Amino acid sequence: MSLLVVGLSHRSAPVSVLERAALSADAQIKLLQDTVAAEPAAEAAVLATCNRIELYADVDKFHAGVAELSTLLAQHSGVGLDELTPYLYVHYEDRAVHHLFSVACGLDSMVVGEGQILGQIKDALATAQELHTAGRLLNDLFQQALRVGKRAHSETGIDRAGQSLVTFGLEQLSSGAPVDAWLKGKRALVIGAGSMSSLAAATLARAGVAELVVANRTFDRAERLAVLLAEQYGQRPADQDDQDDPDVLARAVPMESVPDELTRADVVVSCTGATGLVLTADLVAGAVEGRTGAPAAERAADSDTDSVRSGLPPTSVGSEDGCPLDLSVVQQGSAVQGSTGFSVMGEAAVAGMDAATLEQHAAWVDNGTVDRREGRRTPEIDTDAVAALAAAAATLGRVPERRRPEPVAEVPRPLPVLSLLDLAMPRDIDAAAHRLLGVRLVDIESLAEASADAPMAADVDQVRRIVSDEVAAFDAAQRAAHITPTVVALRAMAADVVASEIARLDGRLPGLDDKQRGEITQTVRRVVDKLLHAPTVRVKQLAAEPGGAGYADALRTLFDLEPETVAAVSRADDDRRDDSLRDDGVVFGGLDFGRENFDSNNFESAENRGRA
């Protein structure tokens, strides 16, 4: 069996495809069950986040495995296989291990170095264990990935290269201003009570927002989060009767109250598991109108530009009499281009003229024209320049177009009265809300564009070396583990031989007392142990090296071990491992991923234990 991963992420697919392919919790469960039911796969785990969907499996055939996993992903995501295939990537064996370790370290994240992915990997493992779709390979793989991720964050400065997706999104909303200073005193609304929403709420509370409102479909979860936030930051949660109490930091509301709360909020962060839009453009427009008292108008680039340009003086100069240009055509063309005037003396006016027309135009200009804007004569045209243009036109047939664009007047934009951060996949907030004046919207798609230009820290190279070392160590451990059942079966067979021979000795020498029988038994066992020690230790060392998988087969052949005996040892070991891995108290590097708490330090290290 071999490890195979098939998936798509923000690096391989546009956000629109990721949004359509997003898997609900129920779809992930059904995908896991169908994967292990398929012929090529024995184990399966799904890693589904805001910006990636990956299916891991232990398969016995590569090509059949790729075909089956790709088909299953298409079926359960609802995106056709033909449409999905161009965006899928495949990693096999060592490359698959390397990929997951890189993901765990934040090297493959939208924001390089973010540590929230550790919580998502832990969730993926927990789900696979609960459904019994994770066996020896995936248990070992995901557990090791968590350890590698924690090691990367503790031993390097990768945290300096990245940050949480929440913080990165808030930085985009603040337009370069310090996030804490920008948020200070603002009213915030968080929609959702899952891990990402909880992280956002903690970040907002830590920044010093004046009020924090949590809305969720399950009101109890919103209320629990509000209580925990209030306890964490030393303030009590609000009751329904004291919503305007200035000492109250956090309060919970049902989803039905979101439209009303939207009119009060300055900043909104939404991350739910909803399949449809949570905030429509009309709802956002209504909130803006409720804040400003005026209907929310859409940004219209053309109308805005025209309104600015309408205040500028006309650019046409001179009299139209005798001008060789067809001014009606010029004016029509300029109207199409969005300009309100056209200089008949400028370079743009003569571009494309033939030589004869150019000479006529030069003669007309040379007669002198009046600048109607200021009532003065225009400077005389350089006759040498006109002659040069005429010569160029005679040679080329037409004057080469070398237009110099006029500076475009910047349209003043009002400061946003409502800042929206959409971290959901699929999206919670209608993208059309961005066109509303007074609204600033940042979503996964805009974060992906912004993160493409984010600087990389020097520590990234160190993390990559850690990943490479850990991949080699994992592969060696897996090869060594592959031979362990054979070694155990060999020692079990030797113990049976010793027991059989001692029983036969008892029949031939019935007069032996217990002390003598014990000495003989111990001696025989020591002889067998010494004979087996060197070859079994050596075979484990050889098996850990590349190409060492064949030593297990050689050992079984040399000692005539029954394949079923080796398989039974392996199954028993898997059962013991499954029992130990179901302990909810697993701790990695001091971070307890098995319990929910909202300590601010843990918010930056674990994410998405489930969305609302």
Coordinates of C-alpha atoms in Angstrom, one line a residue:
M1 CA 0.0 0.0 0.0
S2 CA 1.2 3.6 -0.7
L3 CA 0.1 7.1 0.2
L4 CA -1.7 9.2 -2.4
V5 CA -3.2 12.7 -2.1
V6 CA -5.5 14.3 -4.7
G7 CA -6.7 17.8 -4.1
L8 CA -7.0 21.4 -5.2
S9 CA -6.1 24.7 -3.4
H10 CA -5.7 28.4 -3.9
R11 CA -2.5 27.7 -5.7
S12 CA -4.0 25.4 -8.3
A13 CA -7.6 26.7 -8.7
P14 CA -9.4 30.1 -8.8
V15 CA -11.4 31.0 -5.8
S16 CA -14.6 30.6 -7.8
V17 CA -13.9 26.9 -8.3
L18 CA -12.8 26.4 -4.7
E19 CA -16.1 28.1 -3.6
R20 CA -18.2 25.7 -5.7
A21 CA -16.2 22.6 -4.7
A22 CA -16.4 23.4 -0.9
L23 CA -17.5 20.3 1.1
S24 CA -19.9 20.5 4.0
A25 CA -19.3 18.4 7.1
D26 CA -21.9 15.8 5.9
A27 CA -20.3 15.7 2.4
Q28 CA -16.8 15.1 4.0
I29 CA -18.2 12.1 6.0
K30 CA -19.8 10.6 2.9
L31 CA -16.6 11.1 0.9
L32 CA -14.6 9.3 3.5
Q33 CA -17.0 6.4 3.7
D34 CA -17.1 6.0 -0.1
T35 CA -13.3 6.3 -0.4
V36 CA -12.6 3.4 1.9
A37 CA -15.4 1.4 0.2
A38 CA -13.7 1.8 -3.1
E39 CA -11.4 -1.0 -4.2
P40 CA -8.0 0.9 -4.4
A41 CA -8.2 2.5 -1.0
A42 CA -7.8 1.0 2.5
E43 CA -7.6 4.3 4.5
A44 CA -8.8 7.8 3.9
A45 CA -8.7 11.3 5.4
V46 CA -10.1 14.6 4.2
L47 CA -8.4 18.0 4.8
A48 CA -10.9 20.7 3.9
T49 CA -10.2 24.3 4.7
C50 CA -11.1 27.8 3.4
N51 CA -8.6 27.4 0.6
R52 CA -7.9 23.7 0.0
I53 CA -9.7 20.4 -0.4
E54 CA -7.5 17.3 -0.2
L55 CA -8.3 13.6 -0.1
Y56 CA -5.6 11.4 1.4
A57 CA -5.7 7.6 0.9
D58 CA -3.6 4.5 1.3
V59 CA -4.0 2.8 -2.1
D60 CA -2.6 -0.4 -3.7
K61 CA -2.6 1.0 -7.3
F62 CA -1.5 4.4 -8.3
H63 CA -3.4 5.0 -11.6
A64 CA -6.6 3.3 -10.3
G65 CA -6.3 5.3 -7.1
V66 CA -5.9 8.7 -8.9
A67 CA -8.9 7.9 -11.1
E68 CA -11.1 6.8 -8.2
L69 CA -10.2 9.7 -5.8
S70 CA -10.6 12.3 -8.6
T71 CA -14.0 10.9 -9.4
L72 CA -15.1 10.8 -5.8
L73 CA -14.0 14.4 -5.2
A74 CA -16.0 15.5 -8.3
Q75 CA -19.1 13.6 -7.2
H76 CA -19.2 14.9 -3.6
S77 CA -18.2 18.5 -4.5
G78 CA -20.8 18.8 -7.2
V79 CA -18.3 20.1 -9.8
G80 CA -18.1 18.0 -12.9
L81 CA -15.0 15.9 -13.3
D82 CA -14.0 17.4 -16.7
E83 CA -14.2 20.9 -15.1
L84 CA -12.4 19.9 -11.9
T85 CA -9.6 17.9 -13.4
P86 CA -7.5 20.9 -14.7
Y87 CA -7.2 22.2 -11.2
L88 CA -6.4 19.0 -9.4
Y89 CA -2.9 18.1 -8.2
V90 CA -1.6 14.6 -7.3
H91 CA 1.2 13.7 -4.8
Y92 CA 2.4 10.1 -4.3
E93 CA 4.4 8.4 -1.6
D94 CA 7.4 10.7 -0.5
R95 CA 5.9 13.7 -2.3
A96 CA 2.6 13.2 -0.5
V97 CA 4.3 13.2 2.8
H98 CA 6.4 16.2 1.9
H99 CA 3.2 18.0 0.8
L100 CA 1.3 17.5 4.1
F101 CA 4.3 18.4 6.2
S102 CA 4.7 21.6 4.2
V103 CA 1.0 22.4 4.7
A104 CA 1.3 21.8 8.4
C105 CA 4.2 24.3 8.6
G106 CA 2.2 26.9 6.8
L107 CA 4.5 26.9 3.7
D108 CA 1.5 26.2 1.4
S109 CA -0.9 28.5 3.1
M110 CA -2.4 31.6 1.6
V111 CA -0.6 33.6 4.3
V112 CA 2.8 31.9 4.5
G113 CA 3.7 30.8 8.1
E114 CA 0.2 30.9 9.6
G115 CA -0.3 28.3 12.3
Q116 CA -4.1 27.9 12.1
I117 CA -3.7 24.9 9.7
L118 CA -2.6 22.8 12.7
G119 CA -6.1 22.8 14.1
Q120 CA -7.6 21.8 10.8
I121 CA -5.2 18.9 10.4
K122 CA -6.1 17.7 13.9
D123 CA -9.8 17.9 13.0
A124 CA -9.2 15.9 9.8
L125 CA -7.4 13.2 11.8
A126 CA -10.1 13.2 14.5
T127 CA -12.9 12.8 11.9
A128 CA -11.1 9.9 10.2
Q129 CA -10.5 8.2 13.5
E130 CA -14.1 8.6 14.5
L131 CA -15.3 7.0 11.3
H132 CA -12.5 4.3 11.4
T133 CA -11.2 5.3 8.0
A134 CA -7.6 6.1 9.3
G135 CA -5.3 3.1 9.9
R136 CA -1.7 2.8 10.7
L137 CA -0.4 4.9 7.8
L138 CA -2.7 7.9 8.1
N139 CA -2.6 7.9 11.9
D140 CA 1.2 8.0 11.8
L141 CA 1.2 10.6 9.0
F142 CA -1.2 13.1 10.5
Q143 CA 0.3 12.8 14.0
Q144 CA 3.7 13.4 12.6
A145 CA 2.5 16.3 10.6
L146 CA 1.2 18.0 13.7
R147 CA 4.6 17.5 15.4
V148 CA 6.5 18.8 12.4
G149 CA 4.3 21.9 12.2
K150 CA 4.7 22.6 15.9
R151 CA 8.5 22.1 15.6
A152 CA 8.7 24.6 12.7
H153 CA 6.9 27.3 14.7
S154 CA 8.9 26.7 17.8
E155 CA 12.4 26.3 16.3
T156 CA 12.2 29.0 13.6
G157 CA 10.9 32.5 13.0
I158 CA 8.3 31.4 10.5
D159 CA 5.7 33.3 12.5
R160 CA 7.4 36.5 11.4
A161 CA 6.8 35.6 7.8
G162 CA 3.1 34.9 8.3
Q163 CA 0.1 35.7 10.5
S164 CA -3.4 34.5 11.0
L165 CA -5.8 34.9 8.1
V166 CA -7.9 37.0 10.3
T167 CA -5.1 39.5 11.1
F168 CA -4.1 39.6 7.4
G169 CA -7.7 40.4 6.4
L170 CA -8.0 43.1 9.0
E171 CA -4.8 44.6 7.8
Q172 CA -6.3 44.8 4.3
L173 CA -9.3 46.5 5.7
S174 CA -7.2 49.1 7.6
S175 CA -5.4 50.1 4.4
G176 CA -2.0 50.1 6.0
A177 CA -2.9 51.6 9.3
P178 CA -2.0 49.7 12.5
V179 CA -4.8 47.2 13.1
D180 CA -5.1 47.9 16.8
A181 CA -5.2 51.6 16.3
W182 CA -7.7 51.3 13.5
L183 CA -10.0 49.0 15.5
K184 CA -9.8 51.0 18.7
G185 CA -13.3 52.1 19.8
K186 CA -15.1 50.6 16.8
R187 CA -18.2 48.4 17.0
A188 CA -17.7 44.9 15.6
L189 CA -20.1 42.2 14.5
V190 CA -18.9 38.6 14.2
I191 CA -21.2 36.2 12.3
G192 CA -20.6 32.6 13.2
A193 CA -19.2 30.9 16.3
G194 CA -16.9 28.3 14.9
S195 CA -13.1 28.3 15.3
M196 CA -12.3 30.9 12.7
S197 CA -15.1 33.2 13.9
S198 CA -13.8 32.7 17.5
L199 CA -10.3 33.6 16.4
A200 CA -11.7 36.8 14.8
A201 CA -13.7 37.7 17.9
A202 CA -10.6 37.2 20.1
T203 CA -8.5 39.4 17.7
L204 CA -11.1 42.1 17.7
A205 CA -11.5 42.0 21.5
R206 CA -7.7 42.1 22.0
A207 CA -7.5 45.2 19.7
G208 CA -9.8 47.1 22.0
V209 CA -13.1 47.4 20.1
A210 CA -15.8 49.3 22.0
E211 CA -18.4 46.6 21.4
L212 CA -18.4 43.0 20.1
V213 CA -21.6 41.3 19.0
V214 CA -21.6 37.6 18.1
A215 CA -24.4 36.2 16.0
N216 CA -24.9 32.5 15.2
R217 CA -27.7 30.2 14.1
T218 CA -27.3 28.3 17.3
F219 CA -27.7 31.0 19.9
D220 CA -26.2 28.9 22.7
R221 CA -22.9 28.7 20.9
A222 CA -22.9 32.5 20.3
E223 CA -23.7 33.1 24.0
R224 CA -21.0 30.7 25.1
L225 CA -18.4 32.5 23.0
A226 CA -19.5 35.9 24.3
V227 CA -19.1 34.7 27.9
L228 CA -15.7 33.3 27.2
L229 CA -14.5 36.5 25.6
A230 CA -15.9 38.6 28.4
E231 CA -14.1 36.4 31.0
Q232 CA -10.9 36.4 29.0
Y233 CA -10.7 40.2 28.7
G234 CA -12.0 41.0 32.2
Q235 CA -15.5 42.2 31.3
R236 CA -18.9 40.7 31.7
P237 CA -21.2 39.7 28.9
A238 CA -24.3 41.7 28.2
D239 CA -27.8 40.8 29.1
Q240 CA -30.6 41.8 26.8
D241 CA -31.6 44.6 29.1
D242 CA -28.2 46.3 29.3
Q243 CA -27.0 46.3 25.6
D244 CA -25.9 49.9 25.9
D245 CA -23.9 49.5 29.0
P246 CA -20.4 51.0 28.2
D247 CA -18.7 48.4 30.5
V248 CA -20.0 45.5 28.4
L249 CA -17.6 44.1 25.8
A250 CA -19.4 41.1 24.2
R251 CA -23.0 40.1 23.8
A252 CA -24.7 37.4 21.7
V253 CA -27.7 37.8 19.4
P254 CA -29.7 35.4 17.2
M255 CA -29.2 35.5 13.4
E256 CA -32.5 37.3 13.0
S257 CA -31.0 40.3 14.7
V258 CA -28.1 40.7 12.1
P259 CA -29.9 43.3 10.0
D260 CA -30.4 45.6 13.0
E261 CA -26.8 45.0 14.3
L262 CA -25.5 45.7 10.8
T263 CA -26.6 49.3 11.1
R264 CA -24.7 49.8 14.3
A265 CA -21.4 48.0 13.3
D266 CA -18.3 49.5 11.9
V267 CA -16.5 46.2 11.2
V268 CA -18.2 42.9 10.3
V269 CA -16.4 39.5 10.1
S270 CA -18.3 36.6 8.8
C271 CA -17.3 32.9 8.6
T272 CA -20.1 30.4 8.7
G273 CA -20.8 27.1 7.1
A274 CA -23.9 28.4 5.2
T275 CA -24.4 27.2 1.7
G276 CA -26.0 30.5 0.6
L277 CA -25.3 34.2 1.2
V278 CA -25.6 35.4 4.8
L279 CA -25.3 39.1 3.8
T280 CA -26.8 40.2 0.5
A281 CA -25.9 43.4 -1.3
D282 CA -29.4 44.8 -0.5
L283 CA -29.0 44.0 3.2
V284 CA -25.6 45.8 3.3
A285 CA -27.1 48.7 1.3
G286 CA -29.9 49.0 3.9
A287 CA -27.4 49.0 6.7
V288 CA -25.4 51.8 5.0
E289 CA -28.6 53.8 4.5
G290 CA -29.5 53.2 8.2
R291 CA -26.1 54.7 9.2
T292 CA -25.9 57.6 6.8
G293 CA -29.6 58.4 6.4
A294 CA -29.2 58.4 2.6
P295 CA -29.6 55.5 0.1
A296 CA -26.4 53.6 -0.6
A297 CA -25.3 54.4 -4.2
E298 CA -23.2 52.0 -6.3
R299 CA -19.8 53.0 -7.4
A300 CA -20.0 53.9 -11.1
A301 CA -16.6 54.7 -12.5
D302 CA -17.8 56.4 -15.6
S303 CA -20.3 58.7 -13.9
D304 CA -17.8 59.5 -11.2
T305 CA -15.2 60.4 -13.8
D306 CA -17.6 62.5 -15.7
S307 CA -18.7 64.4 -12.6
V308 CA -15.1 65.3 -11.9
R309 CA -14.2 66.1 -15.5
S310 CA -17.3 68.3 -15.9
G311 CA -15.7 70.8 -13.5
L312 CA -12.6 71.1 -15.7
P313 CA -12.2 73.9 -18.3
P314 CA -12.6 72.9 -22.0
T315 CA -9.5 71.9 -23.8
S316 CA -10.5 72.9 -27.4
V317 CA -8.6 76.0 -28.6
G318 CA -8.7 78.2 -31.7
S319 CA -11.4 78.9 -34.2
E320 CA -13.0 76.0 -36.2
D321 CA -13.0 78.0 -39.4
G322 CA -10.7 76.6 -42.0
C323 CA -9.5 73.7 -39.8
P324 CA -8.8 70.7 -42.1
L325 CA -9.9 68.3 -39.3
D326 CA -13.4 66.8 -39.4
L327 CA -14.3 68.2 -36.0
S328 CA -17.6 66.4 -35.8
V329 CA -15.7 63.1 -36.1
V330 CA -13.1 64.3 -33.6
Q331 CA -15.8 65.3 -31.1
Q332 CA -17.7 62.0 -31.6
G333 CA -14.5 60.0 -31.0
S334 CA -13.6 62.0 -27.9
A335 CA -17.1 61.4 -26.5
V336 CA -16.7 57.7 -27.0
Q337 CA -13.4 58.0 -25.2
G338 CA -15.0 59.8 -22.3
S339 CA -13.3 63.2 -22.8
T340 CA -15.2 66.5 -23.1
G341 CA -12.7 68.4 -25.2
F342 CA -10.1 67.9 -27.8
S343 CA -7.1 70.1 -28.7
V344 CA -6.9 70.6 -32.5
M345 CA -3.3 71.6 -32.0
G346 CA -2.1 68.7 -30.0
E347 CA -0.1 65.7 -31.1
A348 CA -3.2 63.5 -30.8
A349 CA -5.0 65.7 -33.3
V350 CA -2.5 65.2 -36.1
A351 CA -1.6 61.5 -35.4
G352 CA -2.5 59.4 -38.4
M353 CA -2.7 62.3 -40.9
D354 CA -1.3 62.0 -44.4
A355 CA 1.3 64.4 -45.5
A356 CA -1.0 66.7 -47.5
T357 CA -3.5 67.1 -44.7
L358 CA -0.7 67.6 -42.2
E359 CA 0.6 70.5 -44.3
Q360 CA -2.8 72.1 -44.5
H361 CA -3.2 71.7 -40.7
A362 CA 0.2 73.3 -40.1
A363 CA -0.6 76.2 -42.3
W364 CA -4.0 76.7 -40.5
V365 CA -2.3 76.6 -37.1
D366 CA 0.4 79.0 -38.3
N367 CA -2.2 81.6 -39.0
G368 CA -2.7 81.9 -35.2
T369 CA -5.7 81.0 -33.2
V370 CA -7.2 82.4 -30.1
D371 CA -7.3 80.5 -26.8
R372 CA -10.9 81.1 -25.8
R373 CA -10.2 80.0 -22.2
E374 CA -8.0 83.0 -21.5
G375 CA -8.5 85.3 -24.5
R376 CA -4.9 85.3 -25.6
R377 CA -2.8 84.3 -28.7
T378 CA -1.4 80.8 -28.5
P379 CA 2.4 80.4 -28.9
E380 CA 3.6 80.0 -32.4
I381 CA 4.1 76.4 -33.5
D382 CA 7.7 75.4 -34.1
T383 CA 7.9 75.3 -37.9
D384 CA 10.9 72.9 -37.8
A385 CA 8.8 70.4 -35.8
V386 CA 6.0 70.7 -38.3
A387 CA 8.5 70.1 -41.1
A388 CA 9.8 67.1 -39.4
L389 CA 6.3 65.7 -39.0
A390 CA 5.6 66.4 -42.6
A391 CA 8.8 64.6 -43.7
A392 CA 7.9 61.6 -41.5
A393 CA 4.4 61.5 -43.1
A394 CA 5.9 61.6 -46.5
T395 CA 8.2 58.7 -45.8
L396 CA 5.8 56.5 -43.8
G397 CA 2.6 57.7 -45.5
R398 CA 1.0 58.7 -42.1
V399 CA 2.2 60.3 -38.9
P400 CA 3.2 57.7 -36.4
E401 CA 0.9 57.7 -33.4
R402 CA 2.8 58.7 -30.3
R403 CA 0.1 59.9 -27.9
R404 CA 1.0 61.1 -24.5
P405 CA -1.9 60.3 -22.1
E406 CA -3.3 63.2 -20.2
P407 CA -3.3 62.9 -16.4
V408 CA -6.6 61.5 -15.2
A409 CA -8.3 63.3 -12.4
E410 CA -8.6 61.1 -9.4
V411 CA -12.2 60.6 -8.2
P412 CA -12.6 61.3 -4.5
R413 CA -13.8 58.3 -2.6
P414 CA -15.7 58.6 0.7
L415 CA -14.2 56.8 3.7
P416 CA -16.0 53.5 4.3
V417 CA -18.6 53.5 6.9
L418 CA -18.8 49.7 6.9
S419 CA -15.9 47.4 6.6
L420 CA -16.7 43.7 5.8
L421 CA -14.3 40.7 6.1
D422 CA -15.6 37.5 4.6
L423 CA -13.5 34.4 5.5
A424 CA -16.1 31.8 4.5
M425 CA -15.8 29.3 1.7
P426 CA -18.3 29.4 0.0
R427 CA -18.6 33.1 0.5
D428 CA -21.0 34.6 3.1
I429 CA -21.2 38.1 1.8
D430 CA -22.4 39.1 -1.7
A431 CA -19.4 40.3 -3.8
A432 CA -21.7 43.0 -5.2
A433 CA -21.5 44.8 -1.8
H434 CA -18.1 46.0 -2.8
R435 CA -19.6 48.3 -5.4
L436 CA -21.6 50.2 -2.7
L437 CA -20.2 53.6 -1.8
G438 CA -19.1 53.7 1.8
V439 CA -18.5 49.9 1.9
R440 CA -15.1 48.1 1.9
L441 CA -15.2 44.3 1.4
V442 CA -12.3 41.9 1.7
D443 CA -12.9 38.3 1.0
I444 CA -10.9 35.1 0.3
E445 CA -10.3 36.1 -3.3
S446 CA -8.9 39.5 -2.5
L447 CA -6.8 38.0 0.2
A448 CA -5.3 35.6 -2.3
E449 CA -4.4 38.5 -4.6
A450 CA -2.9 40.5 -1.7
S451 CA -0.9 37.5 -0.3
A452 CA 0.8 36.9 -3.7
D453 CA 2.9 40.0 -3.0
A454 CA 3.6 39.3 0.7
P455 CA 7.3 39.1 1.5
M456 CA 8.8 35.8 2.5
A457 CA 10.9 35.6 5.6
A458 CA 14.4 34.1 5.6
D459 CA 13.2 31.5 8.1
V460 CA 11.2 29.8 5.3
D461 CA 14.4 28.1 4.0
Q462 CA 15.0 26.7 7.5
V463 CA 11.5 25.4 7.7
R464 CA 12.0 23.7 4.3
R465 CA 15.1 22.0 5.6
I466 CA 13.1 20.8 8.7
V467 CA 10.4 19.4 6.4
S468 CA 13.0 17.6 4.2
D469 CA 14.6 16.0 7.3
E470 CA 11.3 15.0 8.8
V471 CA 10.1 13.4 5.5
A472 CA 13.3 11.3 5.4
A473 CA 12.8 10.3 9.1
F474 CA 9.2 9.5 8.5
D475 CA 10.0 7.3 5.5
A476 CA 12.7 5.5 7.4
A477 CA 10.3 4.9 10.4
Q478 CA 7.6 3.6 8.0
R479 CA 10.0 1.2 6.4
A480 CA 11.2 0.0 9.8
A481 CA 7.6 -0.3 11.0
H482 CA 6.8 -2.4 7.9
I483 CA 9.2 -5.1 9.1
T484 CA 8.2 -5.0 12.8
P485 CA 5.3 -7.4 12.5
T486 CA 7.6 -9.9 10.8
V487 CA 10.2 -9.6 13.5
V488 CA 7.5 -10.0 16.2
A489 CA 6.1 -13.1 14.4
L490 CA 9.7 -14.5 14.2
R491 CA 10.2 -14.0 18.0
A492 CA 6.8 -15.5 18.7
M493 CA 7.7 -18.6 16.6
A494 CA 11.0 -18.9 18.5
A495 CA 9.1 -18.7 21.8
D496 CA 6.8 -21.4 20.7
V497 CA 9.7 -23.6 19.8
V498 CA 11.3 -23.1 23.2
A499 CA 8.1 -23.9 25.0
S500 CA 7.6 -27.0 22.9
E501 CA 11.1 -28.2 23.6
I502 CA 10.8 -27.6 27.3
A503 CA 7.6 -29.6 27.4
R504 CA 9.3 -32.5 25.5
L505 CA 12.2 -32.3 28.0
D506 CA 9.7 -32.6 30.9
G507 CA 8.4 -35.8 29.4
R508 CA 11.9 -37.3 29.0
L509 CA 13.2 -36.1 32.4
P510 CA 10.3 -36.1 34.8
G511 CA 12.5 -36.1 37.8
L512 CA 13.7 -32.5 37.3
D513 CA 12.7 -30.2 40.1
D514 CA 11.3 -26.6 39.5
K515 CA 14.7 -24.9 40.0
Q516 CA 16.4 -27.2 37.5
R517 CA 13.6 -26.8 35.0
G518 CA 13.7 -23.0 35.4
E519 CA 17.4 -22.9 34.8
I520 CA 17.2 -25.0 31.7
T521 CA 14.3 -22.9 30.4
Q522 CA 16.1 -19.6 31.0
T523 CA 19.3 -21.0 29.3
V524 CA 17.4 -22.0 26.2
R525 CA 15.6 -18.7 26.0
R526 CA 18.9 -16.8 26.3
V527 CA 20.4 -18.9 23.5
V528 CA 17.5 -18.2 21.2
D529 CA 17.5 -14.5 22.0
K530 CA 21.2 -14.1 21.3
L531 CA 20.9 -15.9 18.0
L532 CA 18.0 -13.7 16.9
H533 CA 19.2 -10.4 18.3
A534 CA 21.8 -9.5 15.7
P535 CA 19.8 -10.4 12.6
T536 CA 16.6 -8.8 13.8
V537 CA 18.4 -5.5 14.8
R538 CA 20.3 -5.5 11.5
V539 CA 17.2 -6.2 9.5
K540 CA 15.4 -3.2 11.0
Q541 CA 18.3 -1.0 10.2
L542 CA 18.4 -2.3 6.6
A543 CA 14.6 -2.0 6.2
A544 CA 14.8 1.7 7.2
E545 CA 17.1 2.4 4.2
P546 CA 15.7 3.1 0.8
G547 CA 14.8 -0.1 -1.0
G548 CA 14.7 -2.0 2.3
A549 CA 11.1 -3.2 2.0
G550 CA 12.3 -6.5 0.6
Y551 CA 14.0 -7.6 3.8
A552 CA 10.6 -8.4 5.4
D553 CA 9.8 -10.8 2.6
A554 CA 13.3 -12.3 2.9
L555 CA 12.8 -12.9 6.6
R556 CA 9.5 -14.5 6.1
T557 CA 10.9 -16.8 3.5
L558 CA 14.1 -17.8 5.4
F559 CA 12.2 -18.7 8.6
D560 CA 9.1 -20.0 6.8
L561 CA 6.7 -17.7 8.7
E562 CA 3.0 -17.9 7.9
P563 CA 1.7 -14.8 6.2
E564 CA -1.5 -15.0 8.4
T565 CA 0.7 -14.9 11.5
V566 CA 2.4 -11.7 10.4
A567 CA -1.0 -10.2 9.5
A568 CA -2.5 -11.1 12.8
V569 CA 0.4 -9.3 14.6
S570 CA -0.1 -6.3 12.4
R571 CA -3.9 -6.2 13.1
A572 CA -3.4 -6.5 16.9
D573 CA -0.9 -3.6 16.8
D574 CA -3.3 -1.4 14.8
D575 CA -6.1 -2.1 17.4
R576 CA -3.8 -1.0 20.2
R577 CA -2.8 2.1 18.3
D578 CA -6.4 3.0 17.6
D579 CA -7.3 2.8 21.3
S580 CA -4.5 5.1 22.3
L581 CA -5.2 7.6 19.5
R582 CA -8.8 8.1 20.6
D583 CA -7.7 9.8 23.7
D584 CA -9.0 13.3 23.6
G585 CA -6.2 14.7 25.7
V586 CA -3.6 14.7 23.0
V587 CA -1.2 17.6 23.5
F588 CA 1.3 18.9 21.0
G589 CA 4.0 21.2 22.2
G590 CA 1.9 22.5 25.0
L591 CA -1.2 23.2 22.8
D592 CA -4.2 21.2 23.7
F593 CA -6.1 20.6 20.5
G594 CA -8.6 18.3 22.2
R595 CA -10.5 20.9 24.3
E596 CA -12.2 24.1 23.5
N597 CA -10.8 27.2 25.2
F598 CA -10.5 30.7 23.9
D599 CA -7.3 31.8 25.4
S600 CA -5.7 34.5 23.1
N601 CA -2.5 32.5 22.7
N602 CA -4.3 29.4 21.5
F603 CA -6.4 31.4 19.0
E604 CA -3.3 32.0 16.9
S605 CA -2.4 28.3 16.8
A606 CA -5.6 26.3 16.2
E607 CA -8.4 26.9 13.8
N608 CA -11.7 25.6 12.5
R609 CA -12.8 23.0 14.9
G610 CA -16.1 23.4 13.2
R611 CA -18.0 26.2 11.7
A612 CA -21.5 27.3 12.6

